[in-house]
Structures are given as structure tokens and as C-alpha cells.
Coordinates of C-alpha atoms in Angstrom, one line a residue:
Chain A
X1 CA 29.3 -16.1 -22.1
X2 CA 30.8 -16.3 -18.6
X3 CA 33.6 -18.3 -17.3
X4 CA 35.5 -18.7 -14.0
X5 CA 39.3 -19.0 -14.4
X6 CA 42.0 -19.8 -11.9
X7 CA 45.3 -18.5 -13.2
X8 CA 48.7 -19.6 -11.8
X9 CA 51.7 -17.7 -13.1
X10 CA 55.3 -18.4 -12.5
X11 CA 57.6 -15.9 -10.7
X12 CA 59.0 -14.4 -13.9
X13 CA 55.6 -13.4 -15.2
X14 CA 54.5 -11.3 -12.2
X15 CA 55.4 -8.1 -14.1
X16 CA 53.1 -9.1 -17.0
X17 CA 49.9 -6.9 -17.0
X18 CA 47.7 -9.9 -17.5
X19 CA 44.3 -8.3 -16.6
X20 CA 45.1 -5.3 -18.8
X21 CA 45.8 -7.5 -21.8
X22 CA 42.7 -9.5 -21.3
X23 CA 40.5 -6.4 -21.2
X24 CA 42.3 -4.4 -23.9
X25 CA 43.0 -7.1 -26.5
X26 CA 40.1 -9.5 -26.0
X27 CA 37.4 -7.1 -24.7
X28 CA 36.7 -9.2 -21.7
X29 CA 34.7 -7.9 -18.7
X30 CA 36.8 -9.1 -15.7
X31 CA 35.8 -9.4 -12.1
X32 CA 38.7 -10.3 -9.8
X33 CA 37.5 -12.7 -7.1
X34 CA 40.8 -13.5 -5.4
X35 CA 44.4 -12.5 -6.1
X36 CA 47.6 -13.6 -4.5
X37 CA 50.5 -11.8 -6.2
X38 CA 53.9 -10.8 -5.1
X39 CA 57.0 -9.8 -7.1
X40 CA 59.0 -12.8 -8.2
X41 CA 56.9 -15.4 -6.5
X42 CA 54.3 -17.8 -8.0
X43 CA 51.0 -15.9 -8.2
X44 CA 47.3 -16.9 -8.4
X45 CA 44.4 -15.0 -9.8
X46 CA 40.8 -16.1 -9.7
X47 CA 38.6 -14.2 -12.1
X48 CA 35.1 -14.2 -13.5
X49 CA 35.2 -13.2 -17.2
X50 CA 32.5 -12.3 -19.6
X51 CA 33.0 -12.0 -23.3
X52 CA 32.2 -13.6 -26.7
X53 CA 33.0 -17.3 -27.1
X54 CA 35.6 -16.4 -29.7
X55 CA 37.3 -13.8 -27.5
X56 CA 37.4 -16.2 -24.6
X57 CA 38.9 -18.9 -26.8
X58 CA 41.6 -16.5 -28.1
X59 CA 42.4 -15.1 -24.7
X60 CA 42.8 -18.7 -23.4
X61 CA 45.2 -19.4 -26.2
X62 CA 47.2 -16.3 -25.4
X63 CA 47.4 -17.1 -21.7
X64 CA 48.7 -20.6 -22.4
X65 CA 51.4 -19.3 -24.8
X66 CA 52.7 -16.9 -22.2
X67 CA 53.2 -19.8 -19.7
X68 CA 50.3 -19.0 -17.5
X69 CA 48.4 -22.0 -16.3
X70 CA 44.6 -21.8 -16.6
X71 CA 42.2 -24.0 -14.7
X72 CA 38.9 -23.0 -16.2
X73 CA 36.2 -23.3 -13.5
X74 CA 34.3 -25.9 -15.5
X75 CA 35.2 -28.8 -13.2
X76 CA 34.2 -29.6 -9.7
X77 CA 36.1 -31.3 -7.0
X78 CA 34.7 -34.5 -5.5
X79 CA 35.8 -35.6 -2.1
X80 CA 35.2 -39.3 -1.3
X81 CA 34.8 -39.3 2.5
X82 CA 34.7 -43.1 2.6
X83 CA 38.3 -43.3 1.3
X84 CA 39.5 -40.4 3.4
X85 CA 41.6 -41.1 6.5
X86 CA 41.5 -37.5 7.6
X87 CA 45.3 -37.0 7.6
X88 CA 45.1 -33.4 6.4
X89 CA 47.8 -33.5 3.7
X90 CA 45.4 -31.7 1.3
X91 CA 44.6 -28.8 3.6
X92 CA 47.6 -26.5 3.4
X93 CA 47.7 -26.7 -0.5
X94 CA 44.1 -25.5 -0.7
X95 CA 44.2 -21.7 -1.4
X96 CA 40.5 -21.3 -0.5
X97 CA 40.4 -23.3 2.7
X98 CA 37.6 -25.4 1.2
X99 CA 39.3 -28.4 2.7
X100 CA 39.9 -28.0 6.4
X101 CA 40.4 -30.0 9.6
X102 CA 38.1 -29.4 12.5
X103 CA 40.4 -28.2 15.3
X104 CA 38.4 -30.3 17.9
X105 CA 37.6 -33.6 16.1
X106 CA 40.4 -33.4 13.5
X107 CA 37.9 -34.7 10.9
X108 CA 38.4 -33.3 7.4
X109 CA 35.5 -31.5 5.8
X110 CA 35.0 -30.1 2.3
X111 CA 33.0 -27.0 1.6
X112 CA 32.1 -27.0 -2.2
X113 CA 30.9 -23.4 -2.0
X114 CA 34.4 -22.2 -1.1
X115 CA 36.1 -24.4 -3.6
X116 CA 37.9 -22.7 -6.6
X117 CA 38.3 -26.0 -8.4
X118 CA 42.1 -25.3 -8.8
X119 CA 42.8 -29.0 -8.3
X120 CA 45.8 -28.6 -6.1
X121 CA 44.3 -31.0 -3.6
X122 CA 44.1 -33.9 -6.1
X123 CA 47.8 -34.9 -6.2
X124 CA 48.1 -33.9 -2.5
X125 CA 45.8 -36.7 -1.4
X126 CA 47.8 -39.9 -0.7
X127 CA 44.6 -42.0 -0.7
X128 CA 43.3 -40.8 -4.1
X129 CA 40.1 -39.7 -2.3
X130 CA 39.9 -36.4 -4.2
X131 CA 39.0 -36.3 -7.9
X132 CA 38.0 -33.8 -10.5
X133 CA 34.7 -34.1 -12.4
X134 CA 34.1 -32.0 -15.5
X135 CA 30.8 -30.1 -15.4
X136 CA 30.8 -29.9 -19.2
X137 CA 33.2 -29.9 -22.1
X138 CA 36.2 -27.6 -21.9
X139 CA 36.0 -24.2 -23.7
Chain B
X1 CA 48.4 -47.6 48.8
X2 CA 51.9 -47.9 47.5
X3 CA 53.2 -45.4 45.0
X4 CA 54.5 -48.1 42.7
X5 CA 52.5 -50.7 40.7
X6 CA 53.9 -53.8 39.0
X7 CA 52.8 -55.2 35.6
X8 CA 51.1 -58.1 37.5
X9 CA 49.2 -55.8 39.8
X10 CA 48.0 -53.7 36.8
X11 CA 46.9 -56.9 34.9
X12 CA 45.1 -58.1 38.0
X13 CA 43.1 -54.9 38.3
X14 CA 42.3 -55.2 34.6
X15 CA 41.0 -58.7 35.1
X16 CA 38.9 -57.6 38.1
X17 CA 37.5 -54.7 36.0
X18 CA 38.9 -52.2 38.4
X19 CA 41.6 -50.7 36.2
X20 CA 41.5 -47.1 35.2
X21 CA 42.4 -46.8 31.5
X22 CA 42.5 -43.5 29.7
X23 CA 44.1 -42.2 26.5
X24 CA 47.2 -39.9 26.5
X25 CA 44.8 -37.1 25.6
X26 CA 42.3 -37.8 28.4
X27 CA 45.0 -38.2 31.0
X28 CA 45.9 -34.5 30.8
X29 CA 42.6 -33.5 32.4
X30 CA 43.1 -36.0 35.2
X31 CA 46.6 -34.6 35.8
X32 CA 45.3 -31.1 35.8
X33 CA 42.7 -32.1 38.4
X34 CA 44.8 -34.4 40.7
X35 CA 48.4 -33.6 40.1
X36 CA 51.1 -36.1 39.0
X37 CA 51.4 -38.1 42.2
X38 CA 47.7 -38.6 42.8
X39 CA 47.0 -39.2 39.1
X40 CA 49.8 -41.9 39.1
X41 CA 47.9 -43.8 41.9
X42 CA 44.5 -43.3 40.1
X43 CA 45.4 -44.2 36.5
X44 CA 46.7 -47.7 35.6
X45 CA 47.2 -47.6 31.8
X46 CA 47.5 -44.8 29.3
X47 CA 46.9 -45.6 25.7
X48 CA 48.9 -44.0 22.9
X49 CA 48.5 -44.2 19.1
X50 CA 49.5 -43.0 15.7
X51 CA 48.3 -43.4 12.2
X52 CA 50.7 -42.0 9.7
X53 CA 52.6 -42.9 6.5
X54 CA 55.4 -45.3 7.4
X55 CA 57.5 -46.3 4.4
X56 CA 59.4 -49.0 6.2
X57 CA 56.6 -51.5 6.1
X58 CA 56.3 -54.9 4.5
X59 CA 55.1 -58.5 4.9
X60 CA 56.7 -62.0 5.0
X61 CA 54.7 -64.6 3.2
X62 CA 55.1 -68.4 2.9
X63 CA 53.2 -69.6 -0.1
X64 CA 53.2 -73.4 0.5
X65 CA 54.6 -75.9 -1.9
X66 CA 53.3 -76.7 -5.4
X67 CA 53.6 -80.1 -7.0
X68 CA 56.2 -80.6 -8.3
X69 CA 57.7 -78.0 -6.0
X70 CA 59.6 -74.8 -7.0
X71 CA 62.4 -72.9 -5.3
X72 CA 61.2 -69.4 -6.2
X73 CA 64.0 -67.1 -7.2
X74 CA 62.0 -64.2 -8.7
X75 CA 58.4 -63.5 -7.5
X76 CA 55.8 -61.0 -8.4
X77 CA 52.4 -60.5 -6.7
X78 CA 49.9 -58.7 -8.9
X79 CA 52.9 -57.7 -11.0
X80 CA 54.7 -56.2 -8.0
X81 CA 58.2 -57.7 -7.3
X82 CA 58.7 -59.4 -4.0
X83 CA 62.1 -60.3 -2.5
X84 CA 62.6 -64.1 -2.8
X85 CA 66.2 -64.5 -1.8
X86 CA 65.1 -66.7 1.1
X87 CA 64.0 -70.3 1.4
X88 CA 62.1 -71.9 -1.5
X89 CA 58.6 -70.4 -0.9
X90 CA 59.3 -67.5 1.4
X91 CA 59.1 -64.0 0.2
X92 CA 59.0 -60.4 1.5
X93 CA 56.8 -57.8 -0.1
X94 CA 57.9 -54.3 0.7
X95 CA 55.2 -51.6 0.9
X96 CA 57.1 -49.1 -1.4
X97 CA 57.8 -51.6 -4.2
X98 CA 56.0 -50.5 -7.4
X99 CA 54.1 -52.4 -10.0
X100 CA 56.0 -53.2 -13.2
X101 CA 53.1 -52.2 -15.3
X102 CA 51.3 -49.5 -13.2
X103 CA 54.2 -47.7 -11.6
X104 CA 53.4 -45.9 -8.3
X105 CA 49.7 -46.3 -8.7
X106 CA 49.8 -49.9 -7.4
X107 CA 52.5 -51.4 -5.3
X108 CA 53.5 -53.5 -2.3
X109 CA 51.2 -51.6 0.1
X110 CA 48.3 -52.3 -2.2
X111 CA 49.2 -56.0 -2.4
X112 CA 49.3 -56.2 1.4
X113 CA 45.8 -54.5 1.7
X114 CA 44.4 -56.8 -1.0
X115 CA 45.6 -59.8 0.9
X116 CA 44.1 -58.4 4.2
X117 CA 40.8 -57.9 2.3
X118 CA 40.9 -61.5 1.2
X119 CA 41.1 -60.5 -2.4
X120 CA 42.7 -62.9 -5.0
X121 CA 46.3 -62.0 -5.8
X122 CA 48.2 -63.3 -8.8
X123 CA 51.4 -65.0 -7.9
X124 CA 54.0 -65.5 -10.6
X125 CA 57.4 -67.0 -9.9
X126 CA 60.4 -68.5 -11.8
X127 CA 63.4 -70.6 -10.9
X128 CA 66.3 -72.3 -12.6
X129 CA 65.0 -75.7 -11.4
X130 CA 67.0 -78.0 -9.1
X131 CA 67.0 -81.7 -8.4
X132 CA 65.0 -81.1 -5.2
X133 CA 62.8 -78.3 -6.7
X134 CA 62.3 -79.3 -10.4
X135 CA 59.6 -76.8 -11.3
X136 CA 60.8 -73.8 -13.3
X137 CA 57.8 -71.5 -13.3
X138 CA 54.4 -71.0 -11.7
X139 CA 51.5 -68.7 -12.4
X140 CA 48.6 -69.0 -10.0
X141 CA 46.2 -67.1 -7.7
X142 CA 46.5 -66.9 -3.9
X143 CA 44.4 -65.5 -1.1
X144 CA 45.4 -64.8 2.5
X145 CA 43.6 -68.0 3.6
X146 CA 45.3 -70.2 1.0
X147 CA 48.9 -69.5 2.0
X148 CA 50.8 -70.4 5.2
X149 CA 52.2 -67.6 7.4
X150 CA 51.6 -64.0 6.5
X151 CA 52.9 -61.4 8.9
X152 CA 53.7 -57.8 8.7
X153 CA 57.3 -57.1 9.6
X154 CA 58.1 -53.4 9.6
X155 CA 61.7 -52.4 10.3
X156 CA 61.0 -48.8 11.2
X157 CA 57.7 -47.4 12.5
X158 CA 56.4 -44.9 15.1
X159 CA 59.2 -42.3 15.1
X160 CA 59.8 -40.5 18.3
X161 CA 59.5 -36.9 17.1
X162 CA 60.1 -36.0 13.5
X163 CA 61.1 -32.8 11.8
X164 CA 58.5 -30.7 10.0
X165 CA 59.1 -29.8 6.3
X166 CA 59.2 -26.6 4.4
X167 CA 60.4 -25.5 0.9
X168 CA 62.2 -22.2 0.3
X169 CA 62.7 -22.7 -3.4
X170 CA 60.7 -21.3 -6.3
X171 CA 59.4 -24.7 -7.4
X172 CA 56.9 -27.0 -5.6
X173 CA 58.5 -30.2 -4.2
X174 CA 56.9 -33.6 -4.2
X175 CA 58.1 -35.5 -1.1
X176 CA 57.2 -38.2 1.4
X177 CA 56.1 -35.3 3.5
X178 CA 53.5 -34.5 0.9
X179 CA 53.5 -31.5 -1.6
X180 CA 55.6 -28.7 -0.3
X181 CA 54.6 -25.5 -2.0
X182 CA 57.2 -23.1 -3.3
X183 CA 58.4 -20.0 -1.4
X184 CA 57.5 -21.3 2.0
X185 CA 53.9 -21.9 1.0
X186 CA 53.2 -24.5 3.7
X187 CA 54.7 -26.5 6.5
X188 CA 53.9 -30.2 6.8
X189 CA 54.4 -32.2 10.0
X190 CA 53.9 -35.8 11.1
X191 CA 53.6 -37.8 14.4
X192 CA 50.5 -37.7 16.5
X193 CA 52.2 -35.3 19.0
X194 CA 51.0 -35.8 22.6
X195 CA 49.3 -39.0 21.6
X196 CA 52.4 -40.6 20.0
X197 CA 53.7 -43.8 21.6
X198 CA 57.4 -43.0 22.0
X199 CA 56.8 -39.4 22.9
X200 CA 55.0 -40.6 26.0
X201 CA 57.7 -43.1 27.0
X202 CA 60.8 -41.1 26.1
X203 CA 63.4 -43.4 27.7
X204 CA 61.6 -46.6 26.6
X205 CA 60.9 -47.9 30.1
X206 CA 57.8 -49.8 29.2
X207 CA 58.1 -50.0 25.4
X208 CA 60.8 -52.5 24.4
X209 CA 61.3 -55.9 22.7
X210 CA 58.3 -58.1 23.3
X211 CA 55.8 -55.3 24.2
X212 CA 52.4 -56.2 22.9
X213 CA 50.9 -53.5 20.7
X214 CA 47.9 -52.8 18.5
X215 CA 49.1 -53.1 15.0
X216 CA 46.7 -52.4 12.1
X217 CA 43.8 -54.0 14.0
X218 CA 45.7 -57.0 15.2
X219 CA 47.6 -57.7 18.4
X220 CA 51.3 -57.4 17.3
X221 CA 54.5 -57.1 19.1
X222 CA 57.6 -54.8 19.2
X223 CA 60.2 -57.1 17.7
X224 CA 63.3 -55.0 17.9
X225 CA 64.5 -51.5 18.0
X226 CA 63.6 -49.8 14.7
X227 CA 66.2 -49.1 12.1
X228 CA 67.9 -45.6 12.4
X229 CA 67.2 -45.9 16.2
X230 CA 68.9 -42.8 17.5
X231 CA 68.3 -42.8 21.3
X232 CA 71.5 -40.9 22.0
X233 CA 70.2 -37.5 20.7
X234 CA 70.3 -34.5 22.9
X235 CA 67.1 -34.3 24.9
X236 CA 65.0 -31.6 26.6
X237 CA 64.3 -31.6 30.3
X238 CA 61.1 -33.6 29.7
X239 CA 63.2 -36.4 28.0
X240 CA 62.0 -35.7 24.5
X241 CA 64.8 -35.9 21.8
X242 CA 65.3 -32.6 19.9
X243 CA 65.3 -34.5 16.6
X244 CA 64.1 -37.9 15.3
X245 CA 65.0 -40.3 18.1
X246 CA 63.8 -43.8 18.8
X247 CA 61.9 -46.0 16.3
X248 CA 60.2 -49.4 16.5
X249 CA 60.4 -52.6 14.5
X250 CA 57.0 -54.2 14.8
X251 CA 55.4 -57.4 13.6
X252 CA 51.9 -58.9 13.6
X253 CA 49.6 -61.4 11.8
X254 CA 48.1 -60.1 8.6
X255 CA 45.1 -62.4 9.1
X256 CA 43.9 -60.4 12.2
X257 CA 44.4 -57.0 10.5
X258 CA 41.8 -54.7 9.1
X259 CA 42.3 -52.2 6.2
X260 CA 40.5 -49.7 8.4
X261 CA 43.8 -49.4 10.2
X262 CA 46.3 -49.9 7.4
X263 CA 46.1 -48.2 3.9
X264 CA 48.3 -47.6 0.9
X265 CA 49.5 -44.0 0.5
X266 CA 50.5 -42.7 -2.9
X267 CA 52.6 -39.6 -2.9
X268 CA 52.6 -38.0 -6.3
X269 CA 56.0 -37.9 -8.0
X270 CA 57.5 -39.6 -4.9
X271 CA 56.2 -43.1 -4.6
X272 CA 54.2 -45.4 -2.4
X273 CA 54.1 -45.5 1.4
X274 CA 51.7 -47.0 3.8
X275 CA 49.5 -45.6 6.5
X276 CA 50.0 -47.9 9.5
X277 CA 47.9 -47.7 12.7
X278 CA 49.9 -48.4 15.9
X279 CA 48.6 -48.3 19.4
X280 CA 50.7 -48.9 22.5
X281 CA 49.5 -49.1 26.1
X282 CA 51.7 -47.5 28.7
X283 CA 51.4 -48.9 32.2
X284 CA 51.6 -46.3 34.9
X285 CA 54.2 -48.0 37.2
X286 CA 54.9 -44.9 39.2
X287 CA 54.9 -41.1 39.3
X288 CA 57.7 -41.0 36.8
X289 CA 55.7 -42.7 34.2
X290 CA 52.8 -40.4 34.9
X291 CA 55.2 -37.5 34.5
X292 CA 56.2 -38.9 31.1
X293 CA 52.6 -39.2 29.8
X294 CA 51.8 -35.7 31.0
X295 CA 53.6 -34.3 28.0
X296 CA 51.3 -31.9 25.9
X297 CA 51.6 -30.5 22.4
X298 CA 52.9 -27.3 24.1
X299 CA 56.0 -29.2 25.3
X300 CA 56.8 -31.0 22.1
X301 CA 59.3 -29.2 19.9
X302 CA 60.5 -30.0 16.4
X303 CA 62.7 -28.4 13.7
X304 CA 61.4 -27.1 10.4
X305 CA 63.7 -28.5 7.8
X306 CA 64.1 -27.0 4.3
X307 CA 63.6 -29.8 1.9
X308 CA 64.7 -27.6 -1.1
X309 CA 68.3 -28.2 0.1
X310 CA 69.0 -31.5 -1.5
X311 CA 71.5 -32.7 1.0
X312 CA 71.6 -35.2 3.8
X313 CA 71.6 -32.5 6.4
X314 CA 68.9 -29.9 5.7
X315 CA 69.1 -26.5 7.3
X316 CA 66.6 -25.8 10.0
X317 CA 64.5 -22.6 9.7
X318 CA 63.6 -22.7 13.4
X319 CA 62.0 -24.7 16.1
X320 CA 58.2 -24.8 16.7
X321 CA 55.9 -26.6 19.2
X322 CA 53.2 -29.0 18.2
X323 CA 50.7 -26.5 19.7
X324 CA 51.8 -24.0 17.1
X325 CA 51.8 -26.6 14.3
X326 CA 48.3 -27.6 15.3
X327 CA 47.0 -24.0 15.3
X328 CA 47.0 -24.0 11.5
X329 CA 49.9 -21.7 10.9
X330 CA 53.4 -20.9 12.1
X331 CA 55.4 -17.7 11.9
X332 CA 58.7 -18.0 10.1
X333 CA 60.9 -15.0 9.2
X334 CA 57.9 -12.8 10.0
X335 CA 55.6 -14.7 7.6
X336 CA 52.5 -16.6 8.6
X337 CA 52.7 -20.0 6.9
X338 CA 49.8 -22.5 6.8
X339 CA 50.5 -25.9 8.5
X340 CA 49.1 -29.3 7.7
X341 CA 49.6 -32.7 9.3
X342 CA 50.2 -35.9 7.3
X343 CA 49.4 -38.2 10.2
X344 CA 45.7 -38.6 10.9
X345 CA 45.0 -37.4 14.5
X346 CA 41.4 -38.5 14.1
X347 CA 42.5 -42.1 13.3
X348 CA 45.1 -42.0 16.0
X349 CA 42.5 -41.1 18.6
X350 CA 40.2 -43.8 17.2
X351 CA 43.0 -46.4 17.8
X352 CA 43.8 -45.1 21.3
X353 CA 40.1 -45.4 22.1
X354 CA 39.7 -48.9 20.6
X355 CA 42.8 -50.1 22.5
X356 CA 41.3 -48.7 25.7
X357 CA 38.1 -50.7 25.1
X358 CA 40.1 -53.9 24.3
X359 CA 42.1 -53.6 27.6
X360 CA 38.9 -52.9 29.6
X361 CA 37.2 -55.9 28.0
X362 CA 40.1 -58.1 29.1
X363 CA 41.1 -58.8 25.4
X364 CA 44.5 -57.1 25.7
X365 CA 47.0 -57.8 28.4
X366 CA 49.8 -55.4 29.4
X367 CA 53.3 -56.9 28.8
X368 CA 56.6 -56.2 30.3
X369 CA 59.4 -55.9 27.7
X370 CA 61.7 -58.9 27.6
X371 CA 64.6 -56.6 26.8
X372 CA 65.1 -52.8 27.0
X373 CA 66.4 -50.6 24.2
X374 CA 69.9 -49.0 24.5
X375 CA 69.9 -45.3 25.4
X376 CA 73.1 -44.2 23.6
X377 CA 72.7 -45.2 20.0
X378 CA 73.9 -42.8 17.4
X379 CA 73.5 -42.8 13.6
X380 CA 76.3 -43.6 11.1
X381 CA 76.4 -42.0 7.7
X382 CA 77.2 -43.7 4.4
X383 CA 80.5 -42.5 3.0
X384 CA 81.8 -43.2 -0.5
X385 CA 85.1 -45.2 -0.4
X386 CA 86.9 -48.0 -2.1
X387 CA 87.4 -51.4 -0.6
X388 CA 90.6 -51.4 1.5
X389 CA 90.4 -47.6 2.2
X390 CA 91.0 -46.9 5.9

């Protein structure tokens, strides 16, 4: 069973060997897609994991108890261009640059293929034009 | 041909269909080609615009009298309190006021838009009852067409320059400048830069009390200097204040507005604000006015303020130009930081273009201000003291 997870960990957990624990204790195959980690700053990790449903569920529980936020990639971001006023308030909070402003027209565009579904853009939109749709039930 | 043009001459040219009207973006190419002096002779009007969140927004409403009549002392519109400490059936609904039941997800800004969209709005009011106004409560539905006057009156809009925002703390901040990520994760900025009205008329020569403007789709007016009007700031050589300077109080009829140009803005964990679209034509009276509108994003500088310092005066992490802000990132302390606007440049341009068409079609006359703004205003601060303290 494969999952895509977007992990956000607080500054005090940057020394925690998260990937090691996930491999060693839960026998997960991990492919790191994107990482943004620095000592004592909020970090992000986008990983593809492969393991048994049981192991995935237990790993998820462990991550949550350590204080690491997990957005499992089972949701997709929906951008409603009819509500959008193209202000750009969502663009700098998007870690994947899936939401961006065209430097000529200053129109906003959304590239679903770049989107990590981290959801940071949802509260950033003052128009409520960005929502989250579950692809299926959570793990 | 004289190097000066009067308002009357410009309006005459507009009527004859001979006026040259361009936006504050487009005029830059003309200046590059002809130079300031020749461009001043050639261009008659330059349109400026902005479409950004402006909290200081609200509407005066007169509901008409019920039978028997009521002197409303507390009023809600769709469960959002409106200020009714005025005459019997007058009220003011502020954009940032929040719904009693829904919190920040519905508020004054939403009520204003529902009225503009001709939706039914529930009006509830109460009163102690008087000999002349015997009714003690009312619960009814209104639409914009049912009531008497309904006009936007915004005490402070269209800031002349505004500081950009950053957050140096470990936690994200939820502000009226949007979500500021921790550890200098992003920089947010507002104003439409080289298209912004007061940036193109830094000394308020043509924008003053009585100036006709585009306001949320309607023809409105500048009614007064905006609150926190701080024209006495230090200025650069091009006249632009180094920090937030002039502001405008504006008014206009809700009935002629369109929600295409005015929208509620909900800032998570902050509250409600309102995107307001404002367009202002600047008559090119002489070469000095052309020089004013020649300002480009390269020449507009603003401070980056640290919003994690929860004090009135926030430290500045440096000064950047709008050109840098618009490039998508700025460099602060050796770090490349992504930037994002919260004012829609796309919408601002749309308004500047629409205003241009309206003037060309003879639907929008250029007006001379009936009074100019003062140039030396400074800001007072609010100090904590007891009555009678010196």
C-alpha cells in the first residue's frame, strides 16, 4: 500500500531522525520527494511511503504523538477561479509553487500536477476560493 | 500649443473625442518615447487604480419608516450588528463587523455585498419605544431597492505607500497582511505600486475633496482626507512618502456598484476586511503632473516591517523597491525570501482600463477638487492617562 505524506515538524523536532524511525520501526519503504529542513526552524518533508496497511497506520499514530503534523496526500486542492480576485495572497505560502501569478498578466494560475496538497493555501485565501476535497477516506 | 492645460480644456477635448487617455502603466512607454515635456502635451488624462483589502469600509443605510414607526437603538442585518446611534432609521454597517452566530465567516462586508447583489437581508431592530416612535421591535426583510439611501462611506482607503510585512518569529502569524510564515518565510506587500492613485499624485494636486472617482463600479467622490492622513512624512526626491502617507475618505451609491469590484475578504484568525476597487483619473495639467505619473515600480520604495514585534512601532528589516517585490523574491540578511501581493494587480489594471473607456465614452467627467488636502499632517499616538492629567 502506497501513500504520499506531507510532514511538517516544529523547530524542536529537527534533530529527531524521523525517516530512520519510519524505516527501522515500521518497515516502510521511503522515497523522499522534497525536503526543507534546517536546525531549529520549522521543517517540511514530502515522502512517498510503501508498507502494510497496519504499519502505515501505526507509523501515522507515532508521528502524531511526536508532534509532527501529517497531511496524507489523499486530498486534492480545488481552486475556484470564479471566486478568485487574483490578489496573490496564496502564492508565497505554497511550498511547491503550484499557485503562482503570471508576471505579465498578474493572473493567478494553479498547477495541480505540482500541488503537494499541503493545504497551506486554504486559510491564506481571503475569498475562500481554495478548498480541499478528499479523494477517499483517510488512512 | 501651451504647456499648460486647464480642467475645462481637458473636458472639452474629451467631449470632442480628441483626448488622449492612458493608464499609469501605459503612460510609461509614451514617456520613454517622447520625454516628459512632449508626453505632457500629448496625454490628457492618466488613469490610476487599486483593488486591495481596505478594512475602513462601511455603508450608511436609511431603512424608511415602519407603521407604527420605531426609533431603532440596536440593529442587526443578517445577524451582523450595525451602528444605530443616529436618527431613528439611519444605521452604519461596518465591513469588519462580525456575525453574532457565524463569527468571522460572515460580516458587514458580506452584508454590503448581499445588498449590492439585491439579495434579501434580514433586518432586526429594537427600541425602548417613545411617544413619537412607539414601536419596540421589528423583524423584517429588506433589499437594496426597498430602502431609501444606501451609500458606501469609507473613512480610510487607497493608502499612499504601505509597508511590506515579514515575520521573524518561530510561529506563523495571521494578520490583515495575510499569513506570514515563521522564520522570514515570506514577505507580503500591498498597494498597486506604479498604478496606485496617490502614488501618482504625491502632493494631492488633482486628488482632493470633491474629486470624482470610480468606486466599486459606481461613480463616487473623495469626501475628505482619509483618517490617519499623514502627508507630513519625509519624502523622496520624487515626492513619494517613505512610509504610509496620504489616505482618502470616499463615498458612493451602493445602487450603482457591482460586486465585481467590491468583495468581502476573510483573513483567517484575524477577521473580516473588504476588497475595494478604486480608480482615479489624473488630469495632466502640465509637465509637473506628467513627471508625477512617470513614477515606476523601480522608484517606489517601502519598508519591510517585522510583524512578530507586537508593538505600535515595528522594526524595519530594510527598504525594498516595488520592482524587487514584484520579482517574486527579495533578499534580506543574505536570504532569498518569496514575496506575494495582497492587492490584485490584475483587478487594478482592469479598473484603470474600464475608467479609461468610461472617460473616452464621455461617461466620466474630470473634476477639479473643491478643496486641497493639507501637506503637513502628522499622526498622534494614543497614550494611557487619567482625566485631568496634563
